[in-house]
Amino acid sequence: MIKSILNFFSNKEKEIYILTSLSTFAGGSKFKDEKYWNCGQKFIAYVDCDTNQVYKTDGMISWQTKDKTMHPFEFEPKTIYKVKVKYTQKNEYLVFPLIEVTDSFAKNKQLLSLVNELLIIDSVCNIEFNKKDKYAVGELNWLGEEIFVDFYDVPDINSVKQAFSHLKEMMKNAYSWDSKLRLFIAEQTLGTVNDWLAKGSEHSKITTHILKNDQIIDNIDIQSNGDFLIMYLLKTYNFMISVEGNVNGELKKAYLE
C-alpha cells in the first residue's frame, strides 16, 4: 500500500475515478529539511464513487517517496484509473493524497464520454480543455522549439477547436510567420530596447538586424476569432517581448514585458 503524504488531511478514505492528463510527469518537490519528496500526477476530471458526481476540473493525486525518480505507479496519459485517496471537503486545490490504485485502465462511462469534450488529440498539438476555467493548453513544436500554446476565454471545446484551426493554418507557413513577427518586433521595439540597454554598461547599442535574429519563440496565446499574442525571448538579453495580431495577417503592436 502506498503511504499518503499530507498528514493534515482527514483520515477519511474515498474511491474516485480519475482521467489523467496528457502529461504523465510526476513532479517532485520538498522543503529543505524534509526527508521525502512530494510527488503527484495531474488529472483533468474525476468521479466521486459514493455520489457518482462528475467534476470537470483539474486536480492532483499526490504521494511521498524517498527518491523523486521513484514513482509508486506508472500512470498512462488520458487514461481512467480508480484510486483510493485521503479526502476532505475543504480541498480548494483538489490535491488528493494517494493511498492505492485499485483499478488500472478502469471503465467509467461518465469519464469516457468526457474524453472528446476535454481533449483534442492531433499530430500538430495535443490539447487539454479546462471547462470550469474556460481555458485550454497544449504543446507543439514551432520550428524546432517546444512551446506551450494557451487558449483563453474559450467557453466550450468547439471554441478551442476553432482557435486551434487558426493555429494550424499559421503552422503551415511557420517560417514566413516567424520571420514576419520577428521583423515587426524589431522595428517596433528597437528604440525601447536600446533605451533599456543604455541603462546598463554591459551592452552596446544594437541594430534592427541584431534584434530580429536574437529572438526565439516562447509561447502562443490564440483566440477563436484569430487574434493572437505571441511571446519571444531575447536570448542575449534575457527578457521577453510580446506581439499582438490576427491570423488574417494584421500585426497590431509589439512591446517589452
Coordinates of N, CA, C and O in Angstrom, one line a residue, residues 28-207:
G28 N 8.3 16.2 -8.5 CA 8.7 16.1 -7.1 C 9.2 17.4 -6.5 O 9.9 18.1 -7.2
S29 N 8.9 17.6 -5.2 CA 9.4 18.8 -4.6 C 9.5 18.5 -3.1 O 8.8 17.6 -2.6
K30 N 10.3 19.2 -2.4 CA 10.4 19.1 -0.9 C 11.1 20.3 -0.3 O 11.8 21.0 -1.0
F31 N 10.7 20.6 0.9 CA 11.4 21.7 1.6 C 12.8 21.2 2.1 O 13.1 20.0 2.1
K32 N 13.6 22.2 2.5 CA 15.0 21.9 2.8 C 15.2 20.8 3.8 O 16.0 19.9 3.7
D33 N 14.3 20.8 4.9 CA 14.5 19.9 6.0 C 13.7 18.6 5.9 O 13.8 17.7 6.8
E34 N 12.9 18.5 4.8 CA 12.1 17.3 4.7 C 12.9 16.1 4.2 O 13.9 16.2 3.4
K35 N 12.5 14.9 4.6 CA 13.2 13.7 4.2 C 12.7 13.1 2.9 O 13.3 12.3 2.2
Y36 N 11.4 13.4 2.6 CA 10.7 12.8 1.5 C 10.3 13.8 0.4 O 10.1 15.0 0.7
W37 N 10.3 13.3 -0.8 CA 9.8 14.1 -2.0 C 8.3 14.0 -2.0 O 7.7 12.9 -1.9
N38 N 7.6 15.1 -2.3 CA 6.2 15.1 -2.5 C 6.0 15.1 -4.0 O 6.4 16.0 -4.7
C39 N 5.4 14.0 -4.5 CA 5.2 13.8 -6.0 C 3.7 13.8 -6.3 O 2.8 13.6 -5.4
G40 N 3.4 14.0 -7.6 CA 2.0 14.0 -8.0 C 1.7 13.7 -9.4 O 2.6 13.8 -10.3
Q41 N 0.5 13.3 -9.7 CA 0.0 13.1 -11.1 C -1.2 13.9 -11.3 O -2.2 13.8 -10.6
K42 N -1.2 14.7 -12.4 CA -2.4 15.6 -12.7 C -3.5 14.8 -13.3 O -3.3 13.8 -14.1
F43 N -4.8 15.1 -12.9 CA -5.9 14.6 -13.6 C -6.8 15.8 -14.1 O -6.7 16.9 -13.6
I44 N -7.6 15.6 -15.1 CA -8.4 16.7 -15.7 C -9.9 16.6 -15.4 O -10.7 17.5 -15.7
A45 N -10.3 15.5 -14.8 CA -11.7 15.3 -14.3 C -11.7 14.1 -13.4 O -10.9 13.2 -13.5
Y46 N -12.7 14.0 -12.5 CA -12.9 12.9 -11.7 C -14.3 12.6 -11.3 O -15.2 13.5 -11.5
V47 N -14.6 11.4 -10.9 CA -15.9 11.0 -10.5 C -15.9 10.5 -9.0 O -15.0 9.6 -8.7
D48 N -16.7 11.0 -8.2 CA -16.9 10.5 -6.8 C -17.7 9.2 -6.8 O -18.8 9.2 -7.2
C49 N -17.0 8.1 -6.4 CA -17.7 6.8 -6.5 C -18.9 6.7 -5.5 O -19.8 5.9 -5.7
D50 N -18.9 7.5 -4.4 CA -20.0 7.5 -3.5 C -21.3 8.1 -4.1 O -22.4 7.6 -3.9
T51 N -21.1 9.3 -4.7 CA -22.2 10.0 -5.2 C -22.4 9.9 -6.7 O -23.5 10.3 -7.2
N52 N -21.4 9.4 -7.4 CA -21.4 9.3 -8.8 C -21.4 10.6 -9.5 O -21.7 10.8 -10.7
Q53 N -21.0 11.7 -8.8 CA -21.0 13.0 -9.4 C -19.7 13.2 -10.1 O -18.6 12.8 -9.7
V54 N -19.8 13.9 -11.3 CA -18.7 14.2 -12.1 C -18.2 15.6 -11.9 O -18.9 16.5 -11.8
Y55 N -16.8 15.7 -11.8 CA -16.2 17.0 -11.6 C -15.3 17.3 -12.8 O -14.3 16.6 -12.9
K56 N -15.6 18.3 -13.6 CA -14.9 18.6 -14.8 C -13.9 19.7 -14.5 O -14.0 20.8 -14.9
T57 N -12.9 19.3 -13.7 CA -11.9 20.3 -13.3 C -10.5 19.6 -13.0 O -10.5 18.4 -12.7
D58 N -9.4 20.4 -13.1 CA -8.1 19.8 -12.9 C -7.9 19.5 -11.4 O -8.5 20.2 -10.5
G59 N -7.0 18.6 -11.1 CA -6.6 18.2 -9.8 C -5.4 17.4 -9.8 O -4.7 17.2 -10.8
M60 N -5.0 16.9 -8.6 CA -3.7 16.2 -8.5 C -3.9 15.1 -7.4 O -4.5 15.3 -6.4
I61 N -3.4 13.9 -7.7 CA -3.2 12.9 -6.7 C -1.7 13.0 -6.3 O -0.8 13.2 -7.2
S62 N -1.4 12.8 -5.0 CA -0.1 13.0 -4.6 C 0.4 11.9 -3.7 O -0.4 11.1 -3.1
W63 N 1.7 11.7 -3.6 CA 2.3 10.7 -2.7 C 3.7 11.1 -2.3 O 4.2 12.1 -2.8
Q64 N 4.3 10.3 -1.4 CA 5.6 10.7 -0.9 C 6.6 9.5 -1.2 O 6.2 8.4 -1.2
T65 N 7.8 9.9 -1.6 CA 8.8 8.9 -1.9 C 10.2 9.4 -1.4 O 10.4 10.6 -1.4
K66 N 11.1 8.5 -1.1 CA 12.4 8.9 -0.7 C 13.2 9.5 -1.9 O 14.2 10.2 -1.7
D67 N 12.9 9.0 -3.1 CA 13.6 9.4 -4.3 C 12.6 9.9 -5.3 O 11.7 9.2 -5.7
K68 N 12.7 11.2 -5.8 CA 11.7 11.8 -6.6 C 11.6 11.1 -8.0 O 10.7 11.2 -8.7
T69 N 12.6 10.2 -8.3 CA 12.6 9.5 -9.6 C 11.9 8.2 -9.4 O 11.6 7.5 -10.4
M70 N 11.5 7.8 -8.2 CA 10.9 6.5 -7.9 C 9.4 6.8 -7.8 O 8.9 7.4 -6.8
H71 N 8.6 6.3 -8.7 CA 7.1 6.5 -8.7 C 6.5 5.2 -8.2 O 6.8 4.2 -8.7
P72 N 5.5 5.3 -7.4 CA 4.8 4.1 -6.9 C 3.9 3.4 -8.0 O 3.6 2.3 -7.9
F73 N 3.6 4.2 -9.0 CA 2.8 3.7 -10.1 C 3.1 4.5 -11.4 O 3.2 5.7 -11.4
E74 N 3.2 3.8 -12.5 CA 3.4 4.4 -13.8 C 2.1 4.7 -14.4 O 1.4 3.9 -15.0
F75 N 1.6 6.0 -14.3 CA 0.4 6.4 -14.9 C 0.5 6.6 -16.4 O 1.5 7.2 -16.9
E76 N -0.5 6.2 -17.2 CA -0.6 6.5 -18.6 C -1.4 7.7 -18.8 O -2.3 8.1 -18.1
P77 N -1.1 8.5 -19.9 CA -1.8 9.7 -20.2 C -3.2 9.4 -20.7 O -3.5 8.3 -21.2
K78 N -4.1 10.3 -20.5 CA -5.5 10.3 -21.0 C -6.2 8.9 -20.7 O -6.8 8.3 -21.6
T79 N -6.0 8.4 -19.5 CA -6.4 7.1 -19.1 C -7.2 7.2 -17.8 O -7.0 8.1 -17.0
I80 N -8.2 6.3 -17.6 CA -9.0 6.3 -16.5 C -8.5 5.3 -15.4 O -8.2 4.2 -15.8
Y81 N -8.4 5.8 -14.2 CA -8.0 4.9 -13.1 C -9.0 5.0 -11.9 O -9.5 6.1 -11.7
K82 N -9.1 4.0 -11.2 CA -9.9 4.0 -9.9 C -8.8 4.0 -8.8 O -8.0 3.1 -8.8
V83 N -8.9 5.0 -8.0 CA -7.9 5.2 -6.9 C -8.6 5.4 -5.6 O -9.7 6.0 -5.5
K84 N -7.9 5.0 -4.5 CA -8.3 5.3 -3.2 C -7.4 6.4 -2.6 O -6.2 6.4 -2.7
V85 N -8.1 7.4 -2.1 CA -7.4 8.6 -1.7 C -7.8 9.1 -0.3 O -8.9 8.6 0.2
K86 N -7.0 9.9 0.4 CA -7.5 10.6 1.5 C -8.3 11.8 1.0 O -8.0 12.4 0.0
Y87 N -9.4 12.1 1.8 CA -10.4 13.0 1.3 C -10.8 14.0 2.4 O -10.9 13.7 3.5
T88 N -11.0 15.3 2.0 CA -11.5 16.3 2.8 C -12.4 17.2 2.0 O -12.2 17.4 0.8
Q89 N -13.5 17.7 2.7 CA -14.5 18.5 1.9 C -13.8 19.9 1.6 O -14.1 20.4 0.5
K90 N -13.0 20.4 2.5 CA -12.3 21.7 2.2 C -11.0 21.4 1.5 O -10.0 21.3 2.1
N91 N -11.1 21.3 0.2 CA -10.0 21.0 -0.7 C -9.9 21.9 -1.9 O -10.2 21.5 -3.0
E92 N -9.6 23.1 -1.7 CA -9.7 24.2 -2.7 C -8.8 23.8 -3.9 O -9.3 24.1 -5.1
Y93 N -7.7 23.2 -3.7 CA -6.8 23.0 -4.9 C -6.9 21.5 -5.4 O -6.1 21.1 -6.3
L94 N -7.8 20.8 -4.9 CA -8.0 19.4 -5.4 C -6.8 18.6 -5.4 O -6.4 18.0 -6.5
V95 N -6.1 18.5 -4.3 CA -4.9 17.6 -4.1 C -5.4 16.5 -3.2 O -5.7 16.7 -2.1
F96 N -5.4 15.3 -3.8 CA -5.8 14.1 -3.0 C -4.6 13.2 -2.7 O -4.0 12.6 -3.7
P97 N -4.2 13.0 -1.5 CA -3.1 12.1 -1.2 C -3.5 10.7 -1.6 O -4.6 10.2 -1.2
L98 N -2.7 10.0 -2.3 CA -3.0 8.7 -2.8 C -2.7 7.6 -1.8 O -1.6 7.6 -1.2
I99 N -3.6 6.7 -1.7 CA -3.4 5.5 -0.8 C -3.0 4.3 -1.7 O -2.0 3.7 -1.5
E100 N -3.9 4.1 -2.7 CA -3.5 3.0 -3.6 C -4.3 3.1 -4.9 O -5.4 3.7 -4.9
V101 N -3.8 2.5 -5.9 CA -4.6 2.4 -7.2 C -5.3 1.0 -7.1 O -4.8 0.0 -7.0
T102 N -6.7 1.1 -7.2 CA -7.5 -0.1 -7.1 C -7.9 -0.7 -8.4 O -8.3 -1.8 -8.5
D103 N -7.8 0.1 -9.5 CA -8.2 -0.4 -10.8 C -7.4 0.4 -11.9 O -7.7 1.6 -12.1
S104 N -6.5 -0.3 -12.6 CA -5.8 0.3 -13.7 C -6.7 0.2 -15.0 O -7.3 -0.8 -15.2
F105 N -6.6 1.2 -15.8 CA -7.3 1.2 -17.1 C -8.8 0.9 -16.8 O -9.4 0.0 -17.5
A106 N -9.4 1.6 -15.8 CA -10.8 1.4 -15.4 C -11.7 1.9 -16.5 O -11.4 2.7 -17.4
K107 N -12.9 1.4 -16.5 CA -14.0 1.8 -17.4 C -15.0 2.6 -16.6 O -15.6 2.1 -15.6
N108 N -15.2 3.8 -17.0 CA -16.2 4.6 -16.4 C -16.9 5.4 -17.5 O -16.3 6.3 -18.1
K109 N -18.2 5.2 -17.7 CA -18.9 5.8 -18.8 C -18.9 7.3 -18.8 O -18.8 8.0 -19.8
Q110 N -19.0 7.8 -17.6 CA -19.0 9.3 -17.5 C -17.7 10.0 -17.9 O -17.7 11.0 -18.6
L111 N -16.6 9.4 -17.5 CA -15.3 9.9 -17.9 C -15.0 9.6 -19.4 O -14.4 10.4 -20.1
L112 N -15.4 8.4 -19.8 CA -15.2 8.1 -21.2 C -15.9 9.1 -22.1 O -15.4 9.5 -23.2
S113 N -17.1 9.5 -21.7 CA -17.8 10.5 -22.5 C -17.2 11.9 -22.5 O -17.5 12.7 -23.4
L114 N -16.3 12.1 -21.6 CA -15.6 13.4 -21.5 C -14.4 13.5 -22.3 O -13.9 14.6 -22.5
V115 N -13.8 12.4 -22.7 CA -12.6 12.4 -23.4 C -12.6 13.4 -24.6 O -11.7 14.3 -24.8
N116 N -13.7 13.3 -25.4 CA -13.8 14.2 -26.6 C -14.2 15.6 -26.3 O -14.1 16.5 -27.1
E117 N -14.7 15.7 -25.0 CA -15.1 17.1 -24.6 C -13.9 17.8 -23.9 O -14.0 19.1 -23.9
L118 N -13.0 17.1 -23.4 CA -11.9 17.8 -22.7 C -10.5 17.7 -23.4 O -9.6 18.4 -23.0
L119 N -10.4 16.8 -24.4 CA -9.1 16.6 -25.0 C -9.2 16.7 -26.5 O -10.2 16.2 -27.1
I120 N -8.2 17.2 -27.1 CA -8.0 17.2 -28.6 C -6.7 16.6 -28.9 O -5.6 17.0 -28.4
I121 N -6.8 15.4 -29.6 CA -5.6 14.7 -29.9 C -5.3 14.9 -31.4 O -6.1 14.6 -32.2
D122 N -4.1 15.5 -31.7 CA -3.8 15.9 -33.1 C -2.3 15.7 -33.3 O -1.5 15.9 -32.3
S123 N -1.9 15.5 -34.5 CA -0.5 15.3 -34.8 C 0.3 16.6 -34.6 O 1.5 16.6 -34.3
V124 N -0.4 17.7 -34.7 CA 0.3 19.0 -34.5 C 0.4 19.4 -33.1 O 1.5 19.8 -32.6
C125 N -0.7 19.1 -32.3 CA -0.7 19.6 -30.9 C -1.8 18.8 -30.1 O -2.9 18.7 -30.6
N126 N -1.4 18.3 -29.0 CA -2.4 17.7 -28.1 C -2.9 18.8 -27.1 O -2.0 19.5 -26.5
I127 N -4.2 18.9 -26.8 CA -4.7 20.0 -26.0 C -5.6 19.5 -24.9 O -6.4 18.6 -25.2
E128 N -5.5 20.1 -23.7 CA -6.3 19.8 -22.6 C -7.2 21.0 -22.4 O -6.8 22.1 -22.4
F129 N -8.5 20.8 -22.2 CA -9.5 21.8 -22.0 C -10.0 21.8 -20.6 O -10.5 20.8 -20.1
N130 N -9.9 22.9 -19.9 CA -10.4 23.0 -18.5 C -11.8 23.8 -18.6 O -11.8 25.0 -18.8
K131 N -12.8 23.0 -18.6 CA -14.2 23.6 -18.8 C -14.6 24.6 -17.7 O -15.2 25.6 -18.0
K132 N -14.2 24.3 -16.5 CA -14.5 25.2 -15.4 C -13.9 26.5 -15.6 O -14.6 27.6 -15.4
D133 N -12.6 26.6 -15.9 CA -11.9 27.9 -16.0 C -12.0 28.4 -17.5 O -11.4 29.5 -17.7
K134 N -12.6 27.7 -18.4 CA -12.7 28.2 -19.8 C -11.3 28.5 -20.4 O -11.1 29.5 -20.9
Y135 N -10.5 27.5 -20.2 CA -9.1 27.6 -20.6 C -8.6 26.3 -21.1 O -9.0 25.2 -20.7
A136 N -7.7 26.4 -22.1 CA -7.1 25.2 -22.7 C -5.6 25.4 -22.9 O -5.1 26.5 -23.1
V137 N -4.8 24.3 -22.9 CA -3.4 24.4 -23.1 C -2.9 23.2 -23.8 O -3.4 22.1 -23.7
G138 N -1.9 23.5 -24.7 CA -1.3 22.4 -25.4 C 0.2 22.7 -25.6 O 0.8 23.7 -25.1
E139 N 0.9 21.8 -26.3 CA 2.3 21.9 -26.5 C 2.6 21.5 -27.9 O 2.1 20.5 -28.4
L140 N 3.4 22.2 -28.6 CA 3.8 21.9 -30.0 C 5.2 22.3 -30.3 O 5.9 22.9 -29.6
N141 N 5.6 21.8 -31.5 CA 7.0 22.1 -32.0 C 6.9 23.2 -33.0 O 6.3 23.0 -34.1
W142 N 7.4 24.4 -32.7 CA 7.4 25.5 -33.7 C 8.9 25.7 -34.2 O 9.7 26.2 -33.5
L143 N 9.1 25.3 -35.4 CA 10.4 25.4 -36.0 C 11.5 24.9 -35.1 O 12.6 25.5 -34.9
G144 N 11.3 23.7 -34.5 CA 12.3 23.1 -33.6 C 12.3 23.5 -32.2 O 13.0 22.9 -31.4
E145 N 11.4 24.4 -31.8 CA 11.3 24.8 -30.4 C 10.0 24.2 -29.8 O 8.9 24.4 -30.4
E146 N 10.1 23.5 -28.7 CA 8.9 23.0 -28.0 C 8.3 24.1 -27.1 O 9.0 24.7 -26.2
I147 N 7.1 24.6 -27.5 CA 6.5 25.7 -26.8 C 5.1 25.3 -26.3 O 4.5 24.4 -26.8
F148 N 4.6 26.1 -25.4 CA 3.2 25.9 -24.9 C 2.3 26.9 -25.7 O 2.7 28.0 -26.1
V149 N 1.1 26.4 -25.9 CA 0.0 27.2 -26.6 C -1.1 27.3 -25.6 O -1.6 26.3 -25.0
D150 N -1.6 28.5 -25.4 CA -2.7 28.8 -24.5 C -3.9 29.2 -25.2 O -3.8 30.0 -26.2
F151 N -5.1 28.8 -24.8 CA -6.4 29.2 -25.3 C -7.2 29.8 -24.2 O -7.7 29.0 -23.4
Y152 N -7.4 31.1 -24.1 CA -8.1 31.7 -23.0 C -9.5 32.1 -23.5 O -9.8 32.3 -24.6
D153 N -10.4 32.2 -22.4 CA -11.8 32.6 -22.7 C -12.5 31.8 -23.8 O -13.1 32.3 -24.7
V154 N -12.3 30.4 -23.6 CA -13.0 29.5 -24.6 C -14.1 28.8 -23.8 O -13.8 28.0 -22.9
P155 N -15.4 29.1 -24.1 CA -16.5 28.5 -23.3 C -16.7 27.1 -23.5 O -17.3 26.4 -22.7
D156 N -16.3 26.5 -24.7 CA -16.5 25.1 -24.9 C -15.4 24.5 -25.8 O -14.6 25.3 -26.4
I157 N -15.5 23.2 -26.0 CA -14.4 22.6 -26.8 C -14.5 23.0 -28.3 O -13.4 23.1 -29.0
N158 N -15.7 23.4 -28.8 CA -15.8 23.9 -30.2 C -15.0 25.2 -30.4 O -14.4 25.4 -31.4
S159 N -15.0 26.1 -29.3 CA -14.2 27.3 -29.4 C -12.7 27.0 -29.4 O -12.0 27.7 -30.1
V160 N -12.3 26.0 -28.7 CA -10.9 25.6 -28.7 C -10.6 25.1 -30.1 O -9.5 25.4 -30.6
K161 N -11.4 24.3 -30.7 CA -11.2 23.7 -32.0 C -11.1 24.8 -33.0 O -10.2 24.7 -33.9
Q162 N -11.9 25.9 -32.9 CA -11.8 27.0 -33.8 C -10.5 27.7 -33.7 O -9.9 28.0 -34.7
A163 N -10.1 28.0 -32.5 CA -8.8 28.6 -32.3 C -7.7 27.8 -32.8 O -6.7 28.3 -33.4
F164 N -7.8 26.5 -32.5 CA -6.7 25.5 -33.0 C -6.6 25.5 -34.5 O -5.6 25.4 -35.0
S165 N -7.8 25.6 -35.2 CA -7.8 25.6 -36.6 C -7.0 26.8 -37.2 O -6.3 26.7 -38.2
H166 N -7.1 28.0 -36.5 CA -6.3 29.1 -36.9 C -4.8 28.9 -36.7 O -4.0 29.2 -37.5
L167 N -4.5 28.2 -35.5 CA -3.1 27.9 -35.3 C -2.5 27.0 -36.3 O -1.4 27.2 -36.7
K168 N -3.3 26.0 -36.7 CA -2.8 25.0 -37.7 C -2.5 25.7 -39.0 O -1.6 25.3 -39.8
E169 N -3.4 26.7 -39.4 CA -3.1 27.5 -40.6 C -1.8 28.3 -40.5 O -1.0 28.3 -41.5
M170 N -1.5 28.8 -39.3 CA -0.3 29.5 -39.1 C 0.9 28.5 -39.2 O 2.0 28.9 -39.8
M171 N 0.7 27.3 -38.7 CA 1.8 26.3 -38.7 C 2.2 26.0 -40.2 O 3.3 25.6 -40.4
K172 N 1.2 26.0 -41.1 CA 1.5 25.7 -42.5 C 2.6 26.7 -43.1 O 3.3 26.3 -44.0
N173 N 2.6 27.9 -42.6 CA 3.5 28.9 -43.0 C 4.4 29.4 -41.9 O 4.6 30.7 -41.7
A174 N 4.8 28.5 -41.1 CA 5.5 28.9 -39.8 C 6.8 29.7 -40.1 O 7.1 30.7 -39.4
Y175 N 7.5 29.4 -41.1 CA 8.8 30.1 -41.4 C 8.4 31.6 -41.8 O 9.1 32.5 -41.4
S176 N 7.4 31.7 -42.7 CA 7.0 33.1 -43.1 C 6.5 33.9 -41.9 O 6.9 35.1 -41.7
W177 N 5.6 33.3 -41.1 CA 5.1 34.0 -39.9 C 6.2 34.3 -39.0 O 6.2 35.5 -38.4
D178 N 7.1 33.4 -38.7 CA 8.2 33.7 -37.7 C 9.1 34.9 -38.2 O 9.4 35.7 -37.4
S179 N 9.4 34.9 -39.4 CA 10.3 36.0 -40.0 C 9.5 37.3 -39.9 O 10.1 38.3 -39.5
K180 N 8.2 37.3 -40.3 CA 7.4 38.5 -40.2 C 7.3 39.0 -38.8 O 7.4 40.2 -38.6
L181 N 7.0 38.1 -37.9 CA 6.8 38.5 -36.5 C 8.1 39.1 -35.9 O 8.1 40.1 -35.2
R182 N 9.2 38.4 -36.1 CA 10.5 38.9 -35.5 C 10.9 40.3 -36.1 O 11.4 41.1 -35.4
L183 N 10.6 40.5 -37.4 CA 11.0 41.7 -38.0 C 10.1 42.8 -37.5 O 10.6 44.0 -37.1
F184 N 8.8 42.6 -37.3 CA 7.9 43.5 -36.8 C 8.3 43.9 -35.4 O 8.3 45.1 -35.0
I185 N 8.6 42.9 -34.6 CA 9.0 43.2 -33.2 C 10.3 44.1 -33.2 O 10.4 45.1 -32.4
A186 N 11.2 43.8 -34.0 CA 12.5 44.5 -34.1 C 12.2 46.0 -34.5 O 12.8 46.9 -33.9
E187 N 11.4 46.2 -35.5 CA 11.1 47.5 -35.9 C 10.3 48.3 -34.9 O 10.6 49.5 -34.7
Q188 N 9.4 47.7 -34.2 CA 8.5 48.4 -33.2 C 9.2 48.6 -31.9 O 8.8 49.6 -31.2
T189 N 10.2 47.8 -31.5 CA 10.7 47.9 -30.2 C 12.2 48.3 -30.1 O 12.7 48.4 -29.0
L190 N 12.8 48.6 -31.2 CA 14.3 48.8 -31.2 C 14.6 50.0 -30.3 O 15.6 49.9 -29.5
G191 N 13.9 51.1 -30.4 CA 14.2 52.3 -29.6 C 14.1 52.0 -28.1 O 14.9 52.4 -27.3
T192 N 13.0 51.3 -27.8 CA 12.8 50.9 -26.4 C 13.9 50.0 -25.8 O 14.3 50.2 -24.7
V193 N 14.2 49.0 -26.7 CA 15.3 48.1 -26.3 C 16.6 48.8 -26.0 O 17.3 48.6 -25.0
N194 N 17.0 49.7 -27.0 CA 18.2 50.4 -26.8 C 18.2 51.3 -25.6 O 19.2 51.5 -25.0
D195 N 17.0 51.9 -25.4 CA 16.9 52.8 -24.2 C 17.1 51.9 -22.9 O 17.8 52.4 -21.9
W196 N 16.6 50.7 -22.9 CA 16.7 49.8 -21.8 C 18.2 49.4 -21.6 O 18.7 49.4 -20.5
L197 N 18.8 49.1 -22.8 CA 20.2 48.6 -22.7 C 21.2 49.8 -22.3 O 22.2 49.5 -21.6
A198 N 20.8 51.0 -22.6 CA 21.6 52.2 -22.2 C 21.7 52.4 -20.7 O 22.6 53.0 -20.2
K199 N 20.8 51.8 -20.0 CA 20.8 51.9 -18.5 C 21.9 51.1 -17.9 O 22.2 51.3 -16.7
G200 N 22.4 50.1 -18.7 CA 23.4 49.3 -18.2 C 24.7 49.5 -18.9 O 24.8 50.3 -19.9
S201 N 25.8 48.9 -18.5 CA 27.1 49.2 -19.1 C 27.6 48.0 -19.9 O 28.6 48.0 -20.6
E202 N 26.9 46.8 -19.8 CA 27.4 45.6 -20.3 C 27.0 45.4 -21.8 O 27.6 44.6 -22.5
H203 N 26.1 46.2 -22.3 CA 25.6 46.0 -23.7 C 25.7 47.3 -24.5 O 25.4 48.4 -24.0
S204 N 26.2 47.3 -25.7 CA 26.2 48.4 -26.6 C 24.9 48.5 -27.4 O 24.1 47.6 -27.4
K205 N 24.7 49.6 -28.1 CA 23.5 49.8 -28.9 C 23.4 48.7 -30.0 O 24.4 48.4 -30.6
I206 N 22.2 48.2 -30.3 CA 22.0 47.2 -31.3 C 21.2 47.7 -32.4 O 20.5 48.7 -32.4
T207 N 21.2 46.9 -33.5 CA 20.5 47.3 -34.8 C 19.3 46.4 -34.9 O 19.1 45.4 -34.2

